Coordinates of C-alpha atoms in Angstrom, one line a residue:
X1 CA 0.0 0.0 0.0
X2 CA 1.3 3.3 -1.2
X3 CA 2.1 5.7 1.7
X4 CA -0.3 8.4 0.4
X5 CA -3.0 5.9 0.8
X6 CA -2.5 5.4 5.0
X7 CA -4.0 8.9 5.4
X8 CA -7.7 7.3 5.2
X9 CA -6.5 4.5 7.2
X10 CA -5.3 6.1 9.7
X11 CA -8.1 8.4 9.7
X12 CA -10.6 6.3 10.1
X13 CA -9.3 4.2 12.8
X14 CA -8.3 7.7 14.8
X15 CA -12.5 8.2 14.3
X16 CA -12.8 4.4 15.7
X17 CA -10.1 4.7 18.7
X18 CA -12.2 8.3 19.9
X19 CA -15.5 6.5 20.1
X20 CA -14.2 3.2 21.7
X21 CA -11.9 5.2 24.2
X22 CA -15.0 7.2 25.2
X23 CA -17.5 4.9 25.1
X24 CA -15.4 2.5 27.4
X25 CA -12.6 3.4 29.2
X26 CA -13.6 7.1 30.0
X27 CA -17.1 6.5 30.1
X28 CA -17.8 6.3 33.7
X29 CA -15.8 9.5 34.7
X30 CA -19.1 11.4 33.4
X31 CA -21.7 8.4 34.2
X32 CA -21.1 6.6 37.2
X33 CA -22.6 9.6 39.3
X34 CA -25.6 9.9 37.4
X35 CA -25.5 6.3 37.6
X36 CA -25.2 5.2 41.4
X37 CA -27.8 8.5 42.3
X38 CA -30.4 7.1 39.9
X39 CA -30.1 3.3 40.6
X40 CA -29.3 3.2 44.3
X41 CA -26.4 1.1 43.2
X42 CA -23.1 1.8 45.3
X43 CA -20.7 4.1 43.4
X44 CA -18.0 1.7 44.2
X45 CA -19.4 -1.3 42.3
X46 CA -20.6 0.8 39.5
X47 CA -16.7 2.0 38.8
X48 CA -16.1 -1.6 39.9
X49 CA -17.8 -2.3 35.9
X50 CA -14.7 -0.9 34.7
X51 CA -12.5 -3.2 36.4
X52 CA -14.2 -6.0 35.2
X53 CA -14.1 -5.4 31.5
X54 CA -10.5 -4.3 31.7
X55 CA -10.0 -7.6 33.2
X56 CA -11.8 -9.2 30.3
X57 CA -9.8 -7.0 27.5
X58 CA -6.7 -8.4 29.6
X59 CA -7.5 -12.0 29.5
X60 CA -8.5 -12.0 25.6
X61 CA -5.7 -9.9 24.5
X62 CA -2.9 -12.7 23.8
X63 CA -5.8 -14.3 21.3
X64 CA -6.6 -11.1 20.4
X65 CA -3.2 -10.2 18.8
X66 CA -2.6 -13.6 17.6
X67 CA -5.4 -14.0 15.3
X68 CA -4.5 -10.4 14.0
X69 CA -1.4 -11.6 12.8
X70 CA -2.8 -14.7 11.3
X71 CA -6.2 -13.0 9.6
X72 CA -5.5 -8.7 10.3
X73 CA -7.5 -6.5 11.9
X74 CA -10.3 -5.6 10.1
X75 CA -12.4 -8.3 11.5
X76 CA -11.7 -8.3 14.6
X77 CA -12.2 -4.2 14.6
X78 CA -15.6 -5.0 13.6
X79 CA -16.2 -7.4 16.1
X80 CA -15.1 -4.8 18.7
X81 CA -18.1 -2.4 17.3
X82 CA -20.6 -5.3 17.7
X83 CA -19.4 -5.9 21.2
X84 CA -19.1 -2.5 22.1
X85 CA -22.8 -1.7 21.3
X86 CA -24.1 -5.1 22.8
X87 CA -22.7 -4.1 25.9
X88 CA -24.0 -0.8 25.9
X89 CA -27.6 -1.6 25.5
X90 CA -27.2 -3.9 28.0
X91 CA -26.3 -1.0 30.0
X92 CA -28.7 0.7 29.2
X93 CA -31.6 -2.0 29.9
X94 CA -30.0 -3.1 32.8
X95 CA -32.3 -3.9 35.6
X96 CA -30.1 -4.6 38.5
X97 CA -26.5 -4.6 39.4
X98 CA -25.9 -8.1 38.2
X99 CA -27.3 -7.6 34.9
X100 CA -25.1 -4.1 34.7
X101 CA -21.4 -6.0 35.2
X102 CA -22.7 -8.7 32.9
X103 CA -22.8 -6.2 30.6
X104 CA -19.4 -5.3 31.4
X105 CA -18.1 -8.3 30.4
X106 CA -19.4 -7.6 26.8
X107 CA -18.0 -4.1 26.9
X108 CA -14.3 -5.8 28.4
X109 CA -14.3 -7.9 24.9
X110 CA -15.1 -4.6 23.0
X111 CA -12.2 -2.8 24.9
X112 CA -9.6 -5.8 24.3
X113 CA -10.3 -6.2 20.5
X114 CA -11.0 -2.5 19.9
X115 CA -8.3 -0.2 21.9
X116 CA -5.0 0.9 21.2
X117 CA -3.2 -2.7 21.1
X118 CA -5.4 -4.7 18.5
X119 CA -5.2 -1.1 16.6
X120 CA -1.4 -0.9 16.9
X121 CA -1.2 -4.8 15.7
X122 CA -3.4 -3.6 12.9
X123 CA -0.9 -1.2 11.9
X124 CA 2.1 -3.4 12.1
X125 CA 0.3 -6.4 9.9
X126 CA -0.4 -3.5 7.3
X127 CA 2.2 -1.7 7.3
X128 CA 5.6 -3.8 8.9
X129 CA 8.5 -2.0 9.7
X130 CA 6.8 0.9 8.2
X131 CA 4.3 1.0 10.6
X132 CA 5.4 3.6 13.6
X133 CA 4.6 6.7 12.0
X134 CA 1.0 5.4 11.4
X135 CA 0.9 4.1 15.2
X136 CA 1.8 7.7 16.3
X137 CA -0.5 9.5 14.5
X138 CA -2.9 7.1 15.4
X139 CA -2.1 8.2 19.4
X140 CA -2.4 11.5 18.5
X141 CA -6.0 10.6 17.2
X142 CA -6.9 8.8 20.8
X143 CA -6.2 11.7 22.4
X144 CA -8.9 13.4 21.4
X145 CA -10.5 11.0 22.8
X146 CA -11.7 12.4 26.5
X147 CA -11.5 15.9 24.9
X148 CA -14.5 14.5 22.6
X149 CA -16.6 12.3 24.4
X150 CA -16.7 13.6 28.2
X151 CA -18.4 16.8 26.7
X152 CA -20.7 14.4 24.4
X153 CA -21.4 12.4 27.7
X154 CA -22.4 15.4 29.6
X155 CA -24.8 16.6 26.3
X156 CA -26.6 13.2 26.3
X157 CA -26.9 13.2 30.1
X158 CA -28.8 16.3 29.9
X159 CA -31.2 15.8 27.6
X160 CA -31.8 11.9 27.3
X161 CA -30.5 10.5 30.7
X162 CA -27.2 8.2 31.5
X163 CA -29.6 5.0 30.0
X164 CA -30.0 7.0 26.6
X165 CA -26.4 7.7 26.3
X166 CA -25.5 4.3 26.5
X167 CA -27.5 3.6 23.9
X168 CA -26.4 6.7 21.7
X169 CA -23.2 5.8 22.3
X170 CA -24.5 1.8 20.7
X171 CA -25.8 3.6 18.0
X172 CA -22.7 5.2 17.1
X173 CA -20.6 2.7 17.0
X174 CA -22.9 0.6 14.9
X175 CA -23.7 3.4 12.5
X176 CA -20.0 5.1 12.3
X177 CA -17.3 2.7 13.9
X178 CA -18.6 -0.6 12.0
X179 CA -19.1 1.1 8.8
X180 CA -15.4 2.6 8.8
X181 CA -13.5 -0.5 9.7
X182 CA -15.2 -2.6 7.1
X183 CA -14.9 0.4 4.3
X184 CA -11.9 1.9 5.2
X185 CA -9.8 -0.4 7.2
X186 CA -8.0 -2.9 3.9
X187 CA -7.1 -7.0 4.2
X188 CA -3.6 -7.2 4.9
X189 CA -0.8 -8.5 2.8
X190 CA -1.0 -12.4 1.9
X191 CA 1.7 -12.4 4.1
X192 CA 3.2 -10.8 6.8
X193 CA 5.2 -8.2 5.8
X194 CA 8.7 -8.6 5.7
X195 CA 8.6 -12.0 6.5
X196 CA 11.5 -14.3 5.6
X197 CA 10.8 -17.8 3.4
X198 CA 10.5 -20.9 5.2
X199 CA 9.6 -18.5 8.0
X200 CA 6.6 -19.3 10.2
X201 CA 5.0 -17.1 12.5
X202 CA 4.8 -17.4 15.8
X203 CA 6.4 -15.5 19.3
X204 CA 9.4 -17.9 19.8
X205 CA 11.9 -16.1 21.5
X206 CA 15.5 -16.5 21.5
X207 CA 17.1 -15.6 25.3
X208 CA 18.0 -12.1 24.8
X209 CA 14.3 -11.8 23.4
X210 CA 12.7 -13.6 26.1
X211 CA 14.5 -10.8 28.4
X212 CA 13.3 -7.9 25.8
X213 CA 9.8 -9.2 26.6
X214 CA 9.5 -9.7 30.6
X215 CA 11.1 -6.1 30.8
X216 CA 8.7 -4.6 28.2
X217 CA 5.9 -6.5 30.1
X218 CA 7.1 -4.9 33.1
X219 CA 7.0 -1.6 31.9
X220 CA 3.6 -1.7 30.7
X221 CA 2.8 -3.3 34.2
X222 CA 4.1 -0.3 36.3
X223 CA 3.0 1.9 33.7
X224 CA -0.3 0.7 33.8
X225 CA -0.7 0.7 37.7
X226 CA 0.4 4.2 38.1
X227 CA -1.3 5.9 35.1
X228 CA -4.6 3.6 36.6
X229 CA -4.3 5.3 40.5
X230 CA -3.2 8.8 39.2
X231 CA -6.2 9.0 36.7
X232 CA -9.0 7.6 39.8
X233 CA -7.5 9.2 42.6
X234 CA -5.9 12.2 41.4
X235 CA -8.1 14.9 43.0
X236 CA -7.9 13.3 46.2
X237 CA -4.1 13.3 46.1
X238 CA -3.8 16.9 45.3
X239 CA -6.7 17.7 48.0
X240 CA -5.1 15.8 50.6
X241 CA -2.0 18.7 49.5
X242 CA -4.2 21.2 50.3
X243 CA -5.7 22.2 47.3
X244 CA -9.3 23.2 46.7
X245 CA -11.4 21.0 44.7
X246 CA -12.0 23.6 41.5
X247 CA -8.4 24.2 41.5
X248 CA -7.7 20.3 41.3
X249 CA -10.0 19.5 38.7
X250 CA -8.0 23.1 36.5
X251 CA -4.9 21.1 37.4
X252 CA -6.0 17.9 36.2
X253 CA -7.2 19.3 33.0
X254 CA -3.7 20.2 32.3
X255 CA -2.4 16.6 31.6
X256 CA -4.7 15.6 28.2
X257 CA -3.4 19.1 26.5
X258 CA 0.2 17.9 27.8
X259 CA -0.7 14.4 26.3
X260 CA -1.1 15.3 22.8
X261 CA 1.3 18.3 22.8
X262 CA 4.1 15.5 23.5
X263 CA 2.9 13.7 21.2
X264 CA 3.3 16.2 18.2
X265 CA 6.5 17.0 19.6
X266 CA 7.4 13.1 19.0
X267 CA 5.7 13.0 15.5
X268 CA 7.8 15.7 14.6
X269 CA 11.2 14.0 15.0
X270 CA 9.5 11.7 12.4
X271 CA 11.1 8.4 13.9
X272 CA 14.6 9.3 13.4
X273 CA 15.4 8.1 17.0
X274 CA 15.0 4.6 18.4
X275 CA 11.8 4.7 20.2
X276 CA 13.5 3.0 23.1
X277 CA 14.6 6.8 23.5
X278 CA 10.5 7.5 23.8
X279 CA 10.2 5.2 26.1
X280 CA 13.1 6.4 28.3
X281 CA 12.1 9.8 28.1
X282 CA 8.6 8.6 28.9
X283 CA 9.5 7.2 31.8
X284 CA 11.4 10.3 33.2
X285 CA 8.9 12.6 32.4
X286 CA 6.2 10.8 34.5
X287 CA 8.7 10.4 37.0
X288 CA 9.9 13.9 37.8
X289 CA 6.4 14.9 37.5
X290 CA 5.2 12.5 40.2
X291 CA 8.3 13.4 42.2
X292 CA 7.3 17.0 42.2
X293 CA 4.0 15.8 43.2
X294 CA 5.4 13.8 46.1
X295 CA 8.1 16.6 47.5
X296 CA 4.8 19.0 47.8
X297 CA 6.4 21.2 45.6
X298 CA 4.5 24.7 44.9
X299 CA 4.2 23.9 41.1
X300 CA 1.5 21.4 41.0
X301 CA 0.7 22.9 37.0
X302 CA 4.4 22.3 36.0
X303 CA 4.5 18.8 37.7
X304 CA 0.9 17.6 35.8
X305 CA 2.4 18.7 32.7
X306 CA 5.6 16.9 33.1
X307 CA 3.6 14.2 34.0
X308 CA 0.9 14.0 31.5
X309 CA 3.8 14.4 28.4
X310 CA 5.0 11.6 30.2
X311 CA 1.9 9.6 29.4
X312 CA 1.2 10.9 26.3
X313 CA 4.4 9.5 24.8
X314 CA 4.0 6.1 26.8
X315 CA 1.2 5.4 24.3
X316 CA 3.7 5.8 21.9
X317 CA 6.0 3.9 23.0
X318 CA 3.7 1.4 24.2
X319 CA 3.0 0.2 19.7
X320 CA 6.5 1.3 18.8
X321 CA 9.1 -0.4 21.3
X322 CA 7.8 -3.9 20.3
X323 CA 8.0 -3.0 16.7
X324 CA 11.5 -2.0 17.3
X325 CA 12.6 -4.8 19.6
X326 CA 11.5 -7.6 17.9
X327 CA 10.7 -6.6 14.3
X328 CA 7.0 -6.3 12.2
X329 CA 6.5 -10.7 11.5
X330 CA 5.5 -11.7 15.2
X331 CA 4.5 -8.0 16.1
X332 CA 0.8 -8.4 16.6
X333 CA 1.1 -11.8 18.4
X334 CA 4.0 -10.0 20.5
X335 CA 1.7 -6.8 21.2
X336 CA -1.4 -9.0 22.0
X337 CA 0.5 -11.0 24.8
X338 CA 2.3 -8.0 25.8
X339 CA -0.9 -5.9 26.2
X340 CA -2.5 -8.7 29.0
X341 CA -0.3 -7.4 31.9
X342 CA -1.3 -3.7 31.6
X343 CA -4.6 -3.9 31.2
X344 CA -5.0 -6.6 34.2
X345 CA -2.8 -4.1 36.0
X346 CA -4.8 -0.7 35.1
X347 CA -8.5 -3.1 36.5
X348 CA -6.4 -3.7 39.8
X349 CA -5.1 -0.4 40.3
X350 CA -7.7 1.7 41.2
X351 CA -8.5 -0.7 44.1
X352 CA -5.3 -0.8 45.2
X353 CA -4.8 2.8 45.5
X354 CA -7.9 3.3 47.5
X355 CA -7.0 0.6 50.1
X356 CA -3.3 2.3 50.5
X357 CA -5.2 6.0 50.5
X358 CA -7.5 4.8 53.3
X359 CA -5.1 2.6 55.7
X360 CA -2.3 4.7 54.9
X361 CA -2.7 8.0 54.0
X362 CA -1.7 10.6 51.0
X363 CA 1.4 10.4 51.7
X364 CA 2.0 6.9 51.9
X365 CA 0.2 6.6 48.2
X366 CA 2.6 9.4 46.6
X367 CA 5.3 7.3 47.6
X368 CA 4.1 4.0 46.3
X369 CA 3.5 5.7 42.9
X370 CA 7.1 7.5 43.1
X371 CA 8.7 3.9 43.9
X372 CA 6.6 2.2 40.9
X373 CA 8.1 5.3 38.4
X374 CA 11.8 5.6 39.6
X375 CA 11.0 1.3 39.0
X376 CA 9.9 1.8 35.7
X377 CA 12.8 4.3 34.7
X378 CA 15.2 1.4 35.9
X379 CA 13.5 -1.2 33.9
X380 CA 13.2 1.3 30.5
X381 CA 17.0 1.7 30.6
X382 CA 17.5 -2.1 31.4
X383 CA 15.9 -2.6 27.8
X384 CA 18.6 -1.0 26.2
X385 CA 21.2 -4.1 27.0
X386 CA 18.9 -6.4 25.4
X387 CA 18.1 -4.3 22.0
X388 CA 18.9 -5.3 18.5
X389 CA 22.5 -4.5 17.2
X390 CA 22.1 -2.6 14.1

């Protein structure tokens, strides 16, 4: 495929990672209130829906990668639409709690063959090698995705009630996400790309890859856990610092224009580094933000900003350091089984953050999420021993 012709591509699955972001993973920061007041649930087991389908995404994502390797994405894209809208009527029609988390399970196998990883393996088995300029405009794309969708969320609330946006939310994605991946999104090679003859794909590792892949898989763990308790319990962290509540949520909104500003930064180096070097710098950035955070430095703006460039380039780095460790034939099977760790790690999280925020404290929590950065820094530069020598 001609580079000219990725634009649409890319395009459309930027329009597809928006909607499934939002309709998914940030879909309770506007809805679980509305939620627990209407229904009398508890507001901790209507969050609790999250964990569960993260969970779900987590335990499907190996397969998830695999068959995109084997067959491409297109049809497992379209599958995420389906299961996406299933699980948002069932929502929407759900008459108790029980029937609500069941529904969470459908919306867990939306989120693991519809997010960033089956859309980054999607990429590779187009493109190969090629492929991490497309995966980081792609980012760029998802993070519009809050930006978007928490204003739509509020719209809908308004006017047709948290029940009615779940199911606008179904209708879009079977009227705009399932139409683009099957018009837009193209079969993949015969092939995989680049692959050698006699070659047969698969995720054998040799023993400096096997070491390529626990550390990877420990990044994306840490990473995971600390991006997981600073997005649910950040205004409580900078509360317990003595900051007012309006002036938290200003702060907060500081790290998604810090997200994507990184992350035109990166797309303008147009990939002449390795991205272990995105990783690294990732991993610093998060870390000297957090650290800022933890001294109680007077400069909470600066450290959410650090912090949230940080993140922004993670995603990145997150598609593009397996691309570059372990090259584009066993990509998607690599991504799928590297993306199980994270996502089981982001559904714990949360819960894990509020037990050390009640029995411990504040300050107790800002140092288990400086310990898990300065951890993650360490294992980033531990990744560079085991790279390919060019």
């Amino acid at each position: 495929m001609a580079p000219a012709r990725r634009w649409p591509v890319i395009s459309a699955l930027g329009v597809v990672q928006i909607l499934t972001w939002g309709s998914s993973f940030y879909l309770l920061s506007v809805l679980a209130a509305p939620m627990s007041k209407d229904t009398g649930w508890p507001l901790g087991w209507v969050i609790g829906g999250l964990s569960l389908g993260l969970l779900v995404a987590g335990l499907v994502s190996p397969r998830v990668g695999a068959f995109i390797g084997e067959h491409g994405g297109r049809p497992v894209l379209a599958f995420a639409a389906i299961a996406l809208a299933l699980g948002l009527m069932g929502l929407a029609l759900a008459p108790n709690l029980t029937a609500y988390l069941a529904a969470w399970l459908l919306v867990g196998l939306g989120m693991g063959t519809g997010l960033y990883d089956p859309a980054f393996a999607t990429l590779g088995r187009l493109y190969g090698a090629e492929a991490r300029p497309a995966i980081t405009t792609l980012t760029l794309w998802g993070g519009f995705a809050s930006t978007v969708c928490w204003p739509l969320s509020a719209f809908l609330i308004e006017r047709v009630g948290w029940r009615g946006t779940c199911l606008a939310y179904a209708g879009l994605h079977l009227s705009v996400t399932l139409p683009l991946v099957l018009l837009a999104i193209p079969r993949p090679p015969a092939h995989p790309v680049t692959r050698s003859e006699g070659a047969i794909p698969g995720v054998r590792l040799d023993g400096r890859e096997r070491r390529a892949f626990l550390l990877m898989a420990g990044v994306l763990t840490l990473g995971g856990t600390v991006m997981a308790m600073v997005s649910v319990h950040l205004i409580t962290l900078l509360q317990a610092r003595g900051v007012a509540l309006t002036s938290a949520v200003a702060y907060g909104a500081l790290i998604g224009p810090a997200q994507v500003g990184a992350r035109i930064v990166e797309m303008a180096g147009k990939g002449r580094h390795h991205p272990l070097w995105t990783l690294t710098a990732a991993m610093v950035l998060v870390v000297l933000g957090i650290a800022m955070l933890t001294a109680g430095l007077p400069l909470v703006g600066l450290a959410l900003v650090l912090y949230g460039a940080g993140n922004g380039i993670y995603s990145i780095a997150r598609g593009t350091v397996p691309l570059g460790l372990f090259g584009p034939e066993r990509y998607a099977a690599l991504v799928g089984r590297l993306a199980r760790p994270g996502l089981v790690a982001q559904a714990l999280a949360p819960s894990v953050g509020a037990l050390v925020l009640t029995h411990a404290g504040a300050d107790a929590t800002y140092a288990l999420l400086s310990v898990l950065a300065v951890a993650n820094v360490a294992l980033a530069l531990s990744l560079w021993r085991v790279r390919p020598r060019s």
